[in-house]
Amino acid sequence: MSRTMAAPPRPTVDERVLGAGTGLRFALLLVLFLTSSATIVNQIVEVLADPRNIRVGCALAAGADPESDYLGIGLAAVRAGDAYPACVRRYVPTAAAWVPFAVLAALLIAAAAVYWLLPRWKGRRGRVVPLRAVDPEGELRPLLDELVRVAGLSRPPRFVVAPAAATAGAVVFGRLRRYSVCLHGGLVARRRRDPEGFRAVVLHELAHLRNHDIDVTYATVALWRVFLVAVLPAYLFQIAQDLKDSAASAILGPAERLGNGHELLLSGVMIAFVYLARADILRTRETYADLDALAWGADARGWHHAAAHGTGKAAAPGRLRRALASFTALWRTHPAWDRRLAALTDPRELFAPHALTLFVAGATATIAGDQLIDVLNGPGAGGALRVLTALQAGLIVAIPGVSVWRAVARAVLTGGRIPTGLRAGWWTGLGLAVGELLTSSTSGSTRWLPSHPEALTVLILISVGLMCWTAQFAELSVRSWRGRTLRPAMLLGLAAIWVVFALWYAWWQADGHTFATGWAYSETGIRDALLHDLPGTVPADRDVLAGFAAALPLLLPIGVSPFIGWAAAVLWLLPLLAWTRRPATGVPEWARRALRGAPAPELSGPLLPPLRRVLLATAAGTALCWVGTVALMAVMHTWQPPPERRYGTYMLIHLTFVLLVVVCGTLTAAALTGLTARRFPLLVALVAAGTTALLGLAGAAVLGTADGCLGPLNTLATSCHVLPAKVWPTVQLLFPLALGLNIFVAAAVALLCTAARGALRSRRRTAAASPPDSGPAPRPERLVLRRVTAGAVCLTVLALTAAMSLPRDRGAGHTSLTKQQLIPTASLPTPSPQVLAAQTDAWLRLGGAGLMARFTTEVLAVLTALQDKAALTDRGFAATRIRPHCVALEHLATETAAYFPVPDRRTQTRWAALHERGKRAGADCRRGIEEGKLTVFAAAMRSYVNIGASTPGVLDSINAEAGRGRSGH
């Protein structure tokens, strides 16, 4: 390139209009470092404290099958109940609680030491010399002081020189505002020959100081080196030991080897992701430093010269070479010179959401979240885990959210195409899903992938929906916001998606991920419990309850969470408030600043459709809700059961169909607006859907209040009493579903309708590419009417949502549904003979043998006492010699029920029956002695004789099963 080439034009939009977003990515890397280190430290401490791996023995005793998948292992834990944690507390040795924290603190201290010593190492004698050593006449000092003033640094750095470095470059290092700029010897020698190049290089390094890059960069380097040097080798050594030990067990060996393989894969991918994310951040900050140096007057010819003659030139022609060059560029901490030069001319890449950045952010966030659960899995850590999970959810959505806001702001200011958010949501969601696969939390010990990976699409759908909402809300805010900065509007939008994603992410971490393993609920058990608990019969009640039993696991617990109302409300109440603003005129102050003096476009008000048009769609959906509710009441009136049987199955079916009617009306309103709205279709559809759901539920509540006075529409009430309080429990039950989960379903329908409309219509120039036409200003009374309408809706929804969030008395309601009924027996794995033997052996060693011995001792004591003739004739003898053993057998039955069931189900049936007989006989024995009833006492003694005859067979079966596998593990 010629030295006389003109400098490229100054970038049109300030690249920091809404921040760079790199700080959030650095924060995510720091979280990943901390959680990874804490997880590895915990694992190593557990191995050292429990060298015999008794924890696995407790899992085997609980019925866990090492050859099963995640679902089977999880169901075994549910089947065991509280016995597993009791086994761990009793038998598994643990290190002191402070040990993992002390080790982690030591690692952080080591990282702090590395951070402190790195600048000393870089600035050691023999490598660098003071500036005066190469500039004794002081020619450089005035020039450097001038550049420091140009950069606006309040505290000048120390300048040193590396004489042995022949390159014409420089580097910044230091700590806690004590920074040094090291000038390479080649740069100092080039100063007279190329003063503008010297100036550009120094300004670039000073820009790093102005942007506060150094501390975060060196902190990351310190943590990364401590992780690679201290944590990772210890972890790999532990895995090597586990692989060595797994060869000695034919039962646990395959599962342990697959688990260790998964851990090794996760470690390798995590290291690659961390390196890619760090390199991406550093490349971005190099570009920002270039732009700052250019803004401070640096000559762009240096970048042209480097791009033409330096390293990192554009790849040679050829698809394979270009792909290879692009791949290798991902691993570099400095962008290629041709990319740096292009960014000076058009920094659009700084505003576009990058696929790799979002994918890596999503994957690393999932890995960190899984490790966070492993670290905080102890008792009493639930509250801390919920708080940290919510904070992490905010970090996850903030990274793509900020990038979408930046891209939308640039597109509006430059008249470009407005991003839809689909791309950002897709890559973020895909990263979350891939990270979930890498953590193995849904796959178990016998497979690399979960049984139902399609369940992971939920993460992608949530991400896509939130980013599409963010893109439309960002455009709405950019076109209407007035003020000195756009950041408050962005923070409001990010807070909204944080609330929503925190709710769904917490659900996924706690319950949702289990759907990737299979169906963990017994529909038959739920249906039978409903039939038992809810009196009354209606036509086809078993079929209706079967459908309800299938849907219940999907609705609980998130569908009835009081927080889902707040999450749904922010998605449609914030856009609703846009109708309360006056039309925007002129250019806002933040836009003038972002364009840095360039001519600013006139940002007119958002092209929202008239509110009456939205209310027409709302009216259609509301009419459907009301007509459907009336028709439902008329139909149910025809098979109305007697009054005493109306508040069971009949009422449940009535409420279910009322909810379905409201859902249908809401989805109709969302579909109509999604198909017809030209601008902001998702936001407008959510407003229509939310208003429809509110009015539809209100209509159902009014009809419920008048129930009993409606003649052929009477459903539940038996007399005419208009009492609004009587429908409040119904509103409490339906509100989280109608104005919570229903709103998210409506958002999905609106997105599908918008996509269908776009696919059916021919491509046309988008409205964002042309100056928006705000139309004539509305009359004042119209604005007042809109404000009154929006205010009434907002206040009503907020008041109801707050009321639903208040703690309330659940009453004395209970259910006959037990954990055992919830377990789908078809999903319980049938262990192989070898595994069953190992499970039985562990069952015996960790408490079963003791229960068997105590049971045998007590029964033999009773039978021995019966040999005395006074046993049936002397009440005092029975009270002193027999009664204590009867009481002991009663208590022993309770202890046995609290312990693990016998792994073999047939043997467990016999073992449980033995203790149940012993418990009944003990109660009869005690009652017969205390009340002096000889017949009752004699019957109890006959039961003990029968129990004594049955006991050896049961115990022999258990011992024989355990003996088959003692040599195999």
Coordinates of C-alpha atoms in Angstrom, one line a residue, residues 472-481 489:
Q472 CA -38.2 -6.1 18.9
F473 CA -38.2 -4.4 22.3
A474 CA -34.8 -2.9 21.6
E475 CA -36.0 -1.4 18.3
L476 CA -39.1 -0.1 20.1
S477 CA -36.9 1.5 22.7
V478 CA -34.3 2.9 20.3
R479 CA -36.9 4.6 18.2
S480 CA -38.7 6.2 21.2
W481 CA -36.1 6.7 24.0
A489 CA -33.7 1.3 28.3

